[in-house]
Amino acid sequence: MVSADLEHEPVGSATLADSYTELSEILMPNDTNNLGRALGGSVLHWMDICGAIAARRFSRRQVVTASMDHVDFLAHIALGDIVTVSGYAFDTGETSVDVAVTVRAERPAADVRRDTATSFFTFVALDGEERPTAVPALDCPTDDQRALRDRALEERRGRGRGEGESG
């Protein structure tokens, strides 16, 4: 959504690394189902929070969730597992920031780590009056950052959402 009265102050650029966010939890009983596995709603909540922090760090603005692509639940997370949710900005629109979010589960005693869920979120940056506002351009100054961006763009394209459809 683009408003004619967008705040047009120069916003410069920000790097993918500026946005990188990682959250960790231990899966406790309140976030499990009757099988002792993570509730999907809890996982989605953690993903949304991580994505919002990444978008906020990137844009240096308050953000709201505009959309979430379908979520791929790849494996269960068991009671007591360490859950790590990571996210980073990989694309922008005029007022939006696209964030790749991945969830991993870890069981240190068994030396087991696995990806458990992935999705792409779009957040809209807000000005002081809670209207959509411009976001910085994405800068990927290192090969690692360019590789992360390119992989996220390719994965999103593979899910049926091409470039230029956000923001």
PDB file of N, CA, C and O in Angstrom, residues 1-2 8 26-27 29 31-32 48 65 71 78 83 85 94 99 101 106-107 125-126 136 138 145 148 154 156 158 167:
ATOM      1  N   MET A   1       0.846  -1.159   0.000  1.00  0.00           N
ATOM      2  CA  MET A   1       0.000   0.000   0.000  1.00  0.00           C
ATOM      3  C   MET A   1       0.896   1.228   0.000  1.00  0.00           C
ATOM      4  O   MET A   1       1.770   1.384   0.829  1.00  0.00           O
ATOM      5  N   VAL A   2       0.663   2.139  -0.947  1.00  0.00           N
ATOM      6  CA  VAL A   2       1.462   3.339  -1.049  1.00  0.00           C
ATOM      7  C   VAL A   2       0.536   4.527  -0.913  1.00  0.00           C
ATOM      8  O   VAL A   2      -0.452   4.652  -1.607  1.00  0.00           O
ATOM      9  N   HIS A   8       8.699  11.631   2.760  1.00  0.00           N
ATOM     10  CA  HIS A   8       9.726  11.475   1.728  1.00  0.00           C
ATOM     11  C   HIS A   8      11.100  11.926   2.196  1.00  0.00           C
ATOM     12  O   HIS A   8      11.891  12.402   1.409  1.00  0.00           O
ATOM     13  N   ILE A  26      13.356 -22.338  24.946  1.00  0.00           N
ATOM     14  CA  ILE A  26      13.271 -23.764  25.229  1.00  0.00           C
ATOM     15  C   ILE A  26      11.794 -24.105  25.124  1.00  0.00           C
ATOM     16  O   ILE A  26      10.949 -23.402  25.699  1.00  0.00           O
ATOM     17  N   LEU A  27      11.461 -25.135  24.362  1.00  0.00           N
ATOM     18  CA  LEU A  27      10.057 -25.493  24.214  1.00  0.00           C
ATOM     19  C   LEU A  27       9.543 -26.047  25.537  1.00  0.00           C
ATOM     20  O   LEU A  27       9.993 -27.097  26.003  1.00  0.00           O
ATOM     21  N   PRO A  29       6.092 -26.794  28.318  1.00  0.00           N
ATOM     22  CA  PRO A  29       4.763 -27.423  28.214  1.00  0.00           C
ATOM     23  C   PRO A  29       3.640 -26.493  27.731  1.00  0.00           C
ATOM     24  O   PRO A  29       2.760 -26.943  26.996  1.00  0.00           O
ATOM     25  N   ASP A  31       3.614 -24.402  25.471  1.00  0.00           N
ATOM     26  CA  ASP A  31       3.658 -24.218  24.024  1.00  0.00           C
ATOM     27  C   ASP A  31       3.626 -25.551  23.270  1.00  0.00           C
ATOM     28  O   ASP A  31       4.030 -25.619  22.113  1.00  0.00           O
ATOM     29  N   THR A  32       3.140 -26.616  23.936  1.00  0.00           N
ATOM     30  CA  THR A  32       3.088 -27.929  23.285  1.00  0.00           C
ATOM     31  C   THR A  32       1.652 -28.431  23.173  1.00  0.00           C
ATOM     32  O   THR A  32       0.757 -28.006  23.903  1.00  0.00           O
ATOM     33  N   ASP A  48       6.734 -14.443  13.732  1.00  0.00           N
ATOM     34  CA  ASP A  48       6.254 -13.078  13.504  1.00  0.00           C
ATOM     35  C   ASP A  48       7.054 -12.075  14.333  1.00  0.00           C
ATOM     36  O   ASP A  48       7.457 -11.020  13.831  1.00  0.00           O
ATOM     37  N   THR A  65       2.894  -6.230  10.461  1.00  0.00           N
ATOM     38  CA  THR A  65       2.890  -7.376   9.560  1.00  0.00           C
ATOM     39  C   THR A  65       1.848  -7.147   8.477  1.00  0.00           C
ATOM     40  O   THR A  65       0.683  -6.906   8.769  1.00  0.00           O
ATOM     41  N   VAL A  71       3.549 -21.237   5.317  1.00  0.00           N
ATOM     42  CA  VAL A  71       4.612 -21.727   6.189  1.00  0.00           C
ATOM     43  C   VAL A  71       4.859 -23.194   5.868  1.00  0.00           C
ATOM     44  O   VAL A  71       3.915 -23.968   5.741  1.00  0.00           O
ATOM     45  N   ALA A  78      10.235 -31.003  19.741  1.00  0.00           N
ATOM     46  CA  ALA A  78       9.819 -31.752  20.926  1.00  0.00           C
ATOM     47  C   ALA A  78      10.007 -30.936  22.208  1.00  0.00           C
ATOM     48  O   ALA A  78      10.865 -30.049  22.287  1.00  0.00           O
ATOM     49  N   VAL A  83      14.744 -23.973  20.670  1.00  0.00           N
ATOM     50  CA  VAL A  83      14.195 -23.473  19.415  1.00  0.00           C
ATOM     51  C   VAL A  83      14.894 -22.162  19.088  1.00  0.00           C
ATOM     52  O   VAL A  83      14.928 -21.252  19.927  1.00  0.00           O
ATOM     53  N   VAL A  85      14.942 -19.102  16.262  1.00  0.00           N
ATOM     54  CA  VAL A  85      14.252 -18.473  15.143  1.00  0.00           C
ATOM     55  C   VAL A  85      15.160 -17.367  14.637  1.00  0.00           C
ATOM     56  O   VAL A  85      15.595 -16.512  15.408  1.00  0.00           O
ATOM     57  N   GLU A  94       8.673   0.081  -1.663  1.00  0.00           N
ATOM     58  CA  GLU A  94       8.776   1.494  -1.281  1.00  0.00           C
ATOM     59  C   GLU A  94       8.595   1.680   0.222  1.00  0.00           C
ATOM     60  O   GLU A  94       9.322   2.435   0.855  1.00  0.00           O
ATOM     61  N   VAL A  99      11.159 -10.269   4.840  1.00  0.00           N
ATOM     62  CA  VAL A  99      12.052 -10.932   5.791  1.00  0.00           C
ATOM     63  C   VAL A  99      11.928 -12.446   5.641  1.00  0.00           C
ATOM     64  O   VAL A  99      10.817 -12.986   5.649  1.00  0.00           O
ATOM     65  N   VAL A 101      12.407 -15.994   7.355  1.00  0.00           N
ATOM     66  CA  VAL A 101      12.433 -16.488   8.734  1.00  0.00           C
ATOM     67  C   VAL A 101      12.576 -18.005   8.718  1.00  0.00           C
ATOM     68  O   VAL A 101      11.865 -18.696   7.990  1.00  0.00           O
ATOM     69  N   GLU A 106      17.018 -27.809  18.332  1.00  0.00           N
ATOM     70  CA  GLU A 106      18.304 -28.368  18.749  1.00  0.00           C
ATOM     71  C   GLU A 106      18.090 -29.191  20.007  1.00  0.00           C
ATOM     72  O   GLU A 106      17.401 -28.766  20.941  1.00  0.00           O
ATOM     73  N   ARG A 107      18.690 -30.351  20.024  1.00  0.00           N
ATOM     74  CA  ARG A 107      18.707 -31.198  21.203  1.00  0.00           C
ATOM     75  C   ARG A 107      20.174 -31.460  21.521  1.00  0.00           C
ATOM     76  O   ARG A 107      20.793 -32.398  21.018  1.00  0.00           O
ATOM     77  N   ALA A 125       6.614  -0.363   7.046  1.00  0.00           N
ATOM     78  CA  ALA A 125       7.170   0.615   7.993  1.00  0.00           C
ATOM     79  C   ALA A 125       6.174   1.751   8.180  1.00  0.00           C
ATOM     80  O   ALA A 125       5.494   2.169   7.234  1.00  0.00           O
ATOM     81  N   LEU A 126       6.099   2.261   9.406  1.00  0.00           N
ATOM     82  CA  LEU A 126       5.167   3.331   9.735  1.00  0.00           C
ATOM     83  C   LEU A 126       5.906   4.566  10.220  1.00  0.00           C
ATOM     84  O   LEU A 126       6.903   4.460  10.938  1.00  0.00           O
ATOM     85  N   PRO A 136      14.691   2.124   3.891  1.00  0.00           N
ATOM     86  CA  PRO A 136      16.006   2.209   3.239  1.00  0.00           C
ATOM     87  C   PRO A 136      16.120   1.200   2.097  1.00  0.00           C
ATOM     88  O   PRO A 136      15.424   0.183   2.066  1.00  0.00           O
ATOM     89  N   LEU A 138      18.059  -1.812   0.308  1.00  0.00           N
ATOM     90  CA  LEU A 138      18.826  -2.941   0.832  1.00  0.00           C
ATOM     91  C   LEU A 138      20.213  -2.955   0.205  1.00  0.00           C
ATOM     92  O   LEU A 138      20.358  -2.905  -1.015  1.00  0.00           O
ATOM     93  N   GLN A 145      26.273 -11.924   2.362  1.00  0.00           N
ATOM     94  CA  GLN A 145      24.980 -11.247   2.380  1.00  0.00           C
ATOM     95  C   GLN A 145      24.275 -11.371   1.026  1.00  0.00           C
ATOM     96  O   GLN A 145      23.065 -11.615   0.965  1.00  0.00           O
ATOM     97  N   LEU A 148      22.823 -14.893   0.795  1.00  0.00           N
ATOM     98  CA  LEU A 148      21.592 -15.038   1.585  1.00  0.00           C
ATOM     99  C   LEU A 148      20.418 -14.387   0.867  1.00  0.00           C
ATOM    100  O   LEU A 148      19.327 -14.957   0.781  1.00  0.00           O
ATOM    101  N   GLU A 154      15.248 -16.582  -4.541  1.00  0.00           N
ATOM    102  CA  GLU A 154      14.997 -17.784  -5.335  1.00  0.00           C
ATOM    103  C   GLU A 154      13.970 -18.690  -4.662  1.00  0.00           C
ATOM    104  O   GLU A 154      13.071 -19.221  -5.319  1.00  0.00           O
ATOM    105  N   ARG A 156      11.626 -17.820  -2.558  1.00  0.00           N
ATOM    106  CA  ARG A 156      10.311 -17.185  -2.639  1.00  0.00           C
ATOM    107  C   ARG A 156       9.741 -17.330  -4.045  1.00  0.00           C
ATOM    108  O   ARG A 156       8.567 -17.615  -4.215  1.00  0.00           O
ATOM    109  N   GLY A 158      10.300 -19.714  -6.048  1.00  0.00           N
ATOM    110  CA  GLY A 158       9.901 -21.099  -6.155  1.00  0.00           C
ATOM    111  C   GLY A 158       8.583 -21.413  -5.462  1.00  0.00           C
ATOM    112  O   GLY A 158       7.929 -22.404  -5.769  1.00  0.00           O
ATOM    113  N   GLY A 167       5.306  -4.604  -1.381  1.00  0.00           N
ATOM    114  CA  GLY A 167       5.344  -3.207  -1.116  1.00  0.00           C
ATOM    115  C   GLY A 167       4.749  -2.292  -2.019  1.00  0.00           C
ATOM    116  O   GLY A 167       4.621  -1.201  -2.094  1.00  0.00           O
TER     117      GLY A 167
END
